PDB file of C-alpha atoms in Angstrom:
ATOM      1  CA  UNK A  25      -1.149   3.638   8.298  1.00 63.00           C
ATOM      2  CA  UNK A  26       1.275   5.621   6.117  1.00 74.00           C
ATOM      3  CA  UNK A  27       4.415   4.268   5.128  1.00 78.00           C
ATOM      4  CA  UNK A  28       7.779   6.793   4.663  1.00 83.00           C
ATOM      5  CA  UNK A  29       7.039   5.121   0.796  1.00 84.00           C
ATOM      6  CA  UNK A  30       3.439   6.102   1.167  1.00 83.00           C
ATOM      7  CA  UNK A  31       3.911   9.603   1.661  1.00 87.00           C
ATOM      8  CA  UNK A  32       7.210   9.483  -1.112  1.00 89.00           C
ATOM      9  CA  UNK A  33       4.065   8.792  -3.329  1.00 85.00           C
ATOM     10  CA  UNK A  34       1.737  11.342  -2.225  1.00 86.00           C
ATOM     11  CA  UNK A  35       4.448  14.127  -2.560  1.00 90.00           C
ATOM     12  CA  UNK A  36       4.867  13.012  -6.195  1.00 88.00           C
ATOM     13  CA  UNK A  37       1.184  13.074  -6.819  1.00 84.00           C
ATOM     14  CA  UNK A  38       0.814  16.396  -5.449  1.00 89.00           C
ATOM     15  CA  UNK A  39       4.309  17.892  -7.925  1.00 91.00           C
ATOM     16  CA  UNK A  40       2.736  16.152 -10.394  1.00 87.00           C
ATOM     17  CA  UNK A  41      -0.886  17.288 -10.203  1.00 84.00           C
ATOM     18  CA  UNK A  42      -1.589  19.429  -7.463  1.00 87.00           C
ATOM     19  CA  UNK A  43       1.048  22.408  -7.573  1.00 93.00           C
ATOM     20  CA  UNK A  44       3.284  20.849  -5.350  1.00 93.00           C
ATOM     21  CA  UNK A  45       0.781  21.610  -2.331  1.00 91.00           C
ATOM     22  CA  UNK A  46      -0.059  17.988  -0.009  1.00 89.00           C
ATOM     23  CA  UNK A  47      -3.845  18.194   0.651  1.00 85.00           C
ATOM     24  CA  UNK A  48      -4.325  18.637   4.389  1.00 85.00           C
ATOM     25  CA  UNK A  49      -8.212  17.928   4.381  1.00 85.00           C
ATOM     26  CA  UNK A  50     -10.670  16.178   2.156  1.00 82.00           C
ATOM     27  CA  UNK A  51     -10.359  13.792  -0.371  1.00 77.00           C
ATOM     28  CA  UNK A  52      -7.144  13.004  -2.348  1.00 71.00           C
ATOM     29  CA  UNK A  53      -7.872  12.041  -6.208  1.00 71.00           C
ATOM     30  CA  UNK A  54      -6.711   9.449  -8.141  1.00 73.00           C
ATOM     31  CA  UNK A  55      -7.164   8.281 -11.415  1.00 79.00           C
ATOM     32  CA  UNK A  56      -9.192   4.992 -11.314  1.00 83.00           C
ATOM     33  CA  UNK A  57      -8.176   5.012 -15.137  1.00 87.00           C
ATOM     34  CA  UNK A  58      -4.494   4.565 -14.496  1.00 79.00           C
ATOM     35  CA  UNK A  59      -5.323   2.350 -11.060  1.00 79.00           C
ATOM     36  CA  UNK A  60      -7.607  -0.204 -13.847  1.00 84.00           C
ATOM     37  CA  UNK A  61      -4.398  -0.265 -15.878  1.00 83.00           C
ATOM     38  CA  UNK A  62      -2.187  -1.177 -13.712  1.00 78.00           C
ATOM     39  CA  UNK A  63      -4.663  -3.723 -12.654  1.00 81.00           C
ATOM     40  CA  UNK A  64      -4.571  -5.015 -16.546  1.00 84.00           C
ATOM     41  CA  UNK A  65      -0.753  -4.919 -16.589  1.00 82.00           C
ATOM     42  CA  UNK A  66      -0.410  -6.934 -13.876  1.00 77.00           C
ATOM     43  CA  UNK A  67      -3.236  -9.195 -14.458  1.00 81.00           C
ATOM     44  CA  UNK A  68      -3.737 -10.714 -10.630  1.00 79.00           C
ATOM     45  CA  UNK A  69      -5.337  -7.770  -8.698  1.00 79.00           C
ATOM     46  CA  UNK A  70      -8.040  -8.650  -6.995  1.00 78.00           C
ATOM     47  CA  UNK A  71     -10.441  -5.863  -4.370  1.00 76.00           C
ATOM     48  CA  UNK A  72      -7.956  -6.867  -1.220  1.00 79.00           C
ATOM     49  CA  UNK A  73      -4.654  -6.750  -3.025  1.00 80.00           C
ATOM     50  CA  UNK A  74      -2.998  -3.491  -2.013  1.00 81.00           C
ATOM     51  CA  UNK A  75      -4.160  -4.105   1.815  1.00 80.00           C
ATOM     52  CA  UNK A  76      -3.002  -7.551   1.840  1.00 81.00           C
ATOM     53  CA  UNK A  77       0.395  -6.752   0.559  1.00 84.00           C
ATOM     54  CA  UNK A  78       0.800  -4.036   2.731  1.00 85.00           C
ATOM     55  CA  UNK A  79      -0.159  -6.199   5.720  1.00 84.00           C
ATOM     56  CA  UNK A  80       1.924  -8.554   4.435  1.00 85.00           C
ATOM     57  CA  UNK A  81       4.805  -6.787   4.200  1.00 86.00           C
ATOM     58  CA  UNK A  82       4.569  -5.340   7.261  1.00 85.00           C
ATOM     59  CA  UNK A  83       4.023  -8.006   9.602  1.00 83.00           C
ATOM     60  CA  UNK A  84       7.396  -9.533   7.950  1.00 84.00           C
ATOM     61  CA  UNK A  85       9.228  -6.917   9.636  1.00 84.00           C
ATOM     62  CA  UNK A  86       7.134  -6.394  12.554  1.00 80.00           C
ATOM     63  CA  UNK A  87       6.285  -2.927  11.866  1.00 78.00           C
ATOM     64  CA  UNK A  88       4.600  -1.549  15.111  1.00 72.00           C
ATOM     65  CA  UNK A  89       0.846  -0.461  14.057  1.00 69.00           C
ATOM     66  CA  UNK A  90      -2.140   2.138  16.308  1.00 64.00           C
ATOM     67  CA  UNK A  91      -3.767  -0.882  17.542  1.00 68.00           C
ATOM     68  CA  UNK A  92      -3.589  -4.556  16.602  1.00 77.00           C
ATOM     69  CA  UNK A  93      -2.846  -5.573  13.045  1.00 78.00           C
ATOM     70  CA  UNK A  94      -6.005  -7.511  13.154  1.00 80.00           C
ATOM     71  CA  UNK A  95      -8.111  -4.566  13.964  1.00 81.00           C
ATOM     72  CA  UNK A  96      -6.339  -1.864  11.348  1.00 78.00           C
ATOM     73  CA  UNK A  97      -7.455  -5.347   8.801  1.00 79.00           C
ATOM     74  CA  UNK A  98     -10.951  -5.865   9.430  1.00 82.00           C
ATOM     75  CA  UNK A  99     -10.304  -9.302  10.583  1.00 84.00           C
ATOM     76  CA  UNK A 100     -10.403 -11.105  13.913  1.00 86.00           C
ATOM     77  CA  UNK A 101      -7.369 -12.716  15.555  1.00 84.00           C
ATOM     78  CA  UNK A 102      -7.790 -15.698  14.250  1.00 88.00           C
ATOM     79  CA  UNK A 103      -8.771 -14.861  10.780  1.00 85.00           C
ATOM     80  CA  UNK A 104      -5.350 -12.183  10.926  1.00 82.00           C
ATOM     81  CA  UNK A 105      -3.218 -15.210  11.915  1.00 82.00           C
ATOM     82  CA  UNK A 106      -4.868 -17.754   9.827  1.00 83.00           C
ATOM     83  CA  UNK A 107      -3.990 -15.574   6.817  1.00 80.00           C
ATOM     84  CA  UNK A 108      -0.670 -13.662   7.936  1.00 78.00           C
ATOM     85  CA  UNK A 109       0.988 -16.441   9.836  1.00 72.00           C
ATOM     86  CA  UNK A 110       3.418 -17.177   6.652  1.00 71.00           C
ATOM     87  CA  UNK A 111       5.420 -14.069   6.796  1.00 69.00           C
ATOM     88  CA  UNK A 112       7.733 -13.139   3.546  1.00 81.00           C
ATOM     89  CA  UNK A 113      10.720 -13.013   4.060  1.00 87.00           C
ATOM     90  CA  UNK A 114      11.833  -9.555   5.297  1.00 89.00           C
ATOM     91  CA  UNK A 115      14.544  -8.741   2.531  1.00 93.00           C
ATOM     92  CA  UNK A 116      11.248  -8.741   0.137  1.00 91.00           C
ATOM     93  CA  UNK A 117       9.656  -6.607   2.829  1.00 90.00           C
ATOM     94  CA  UNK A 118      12.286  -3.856   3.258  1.00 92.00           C
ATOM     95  CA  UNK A 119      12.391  -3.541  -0.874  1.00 92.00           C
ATOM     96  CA  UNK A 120       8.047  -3.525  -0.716  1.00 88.00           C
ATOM     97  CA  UNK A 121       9.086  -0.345   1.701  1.00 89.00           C
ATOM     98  CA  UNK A 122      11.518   0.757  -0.347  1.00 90.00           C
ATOM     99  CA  UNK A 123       9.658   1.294  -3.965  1.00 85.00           C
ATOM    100  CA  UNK A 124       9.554   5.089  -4.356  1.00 86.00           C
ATOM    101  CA  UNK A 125       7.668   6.932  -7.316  1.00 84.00           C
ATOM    102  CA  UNK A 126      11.082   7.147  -9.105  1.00 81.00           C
ATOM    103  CA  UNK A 127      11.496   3.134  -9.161  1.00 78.00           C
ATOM    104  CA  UNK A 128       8.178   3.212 -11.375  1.00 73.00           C
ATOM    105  CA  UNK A 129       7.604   4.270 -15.079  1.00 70.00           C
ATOM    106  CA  UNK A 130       3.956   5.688 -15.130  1.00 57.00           C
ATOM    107  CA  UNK A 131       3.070   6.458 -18.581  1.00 53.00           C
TER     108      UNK A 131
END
């Protein structure tokens, strides 16, 4: 799954670094230097964290997914409701959605 935010991202990654051109095949790079720092900074990333907030956030606004949430996580049902059943509350959701590269300061 690609959010509208997602590819926001990817556009500014490729204007930044890659000519302007979105890769259509392959692998896209990142810098697992600036990925660790951000890590640092923030001081509570753990393996799961991007995938859990993005699951998170979109099950609190019921974003539509290819295929059950549960199987796009890994998880059963039960472990996806066990662990998702606490939705946030969508106004923190739609601004999750919302963060665009511009929001950021990347140094």
């Amino acid at each position: 799954e690609l959010a509208p935010a997602g590819l926001e991202f990817f556009k500014w990654w490729a204007n930044k670094h890659n000519g302007g051109v979105l890769p259509e095949e392959g692998e896209v790079f990142y810098s697992r230097r600036l990925l660790d720092k951000v890590k640092e900074a923030w001081g509570k990333w753990t393996s799961d964290t991007a995938r859990h907030t993005f699951l998170s956030n979109a099950v609190a606004l019921n974003i539509q997914s290819k295929g059950t949430w549960a199987d796009r996580a890994g998880h059963t049902e039960e472990t996806f409701n066990r662990y998702y059943q606490a939705a946030l509350h969508p106004t923190k959701a739609k601004a999750y959605f919302a963060l665009r590269p511009s929001h950021i300061k990347v140094g």
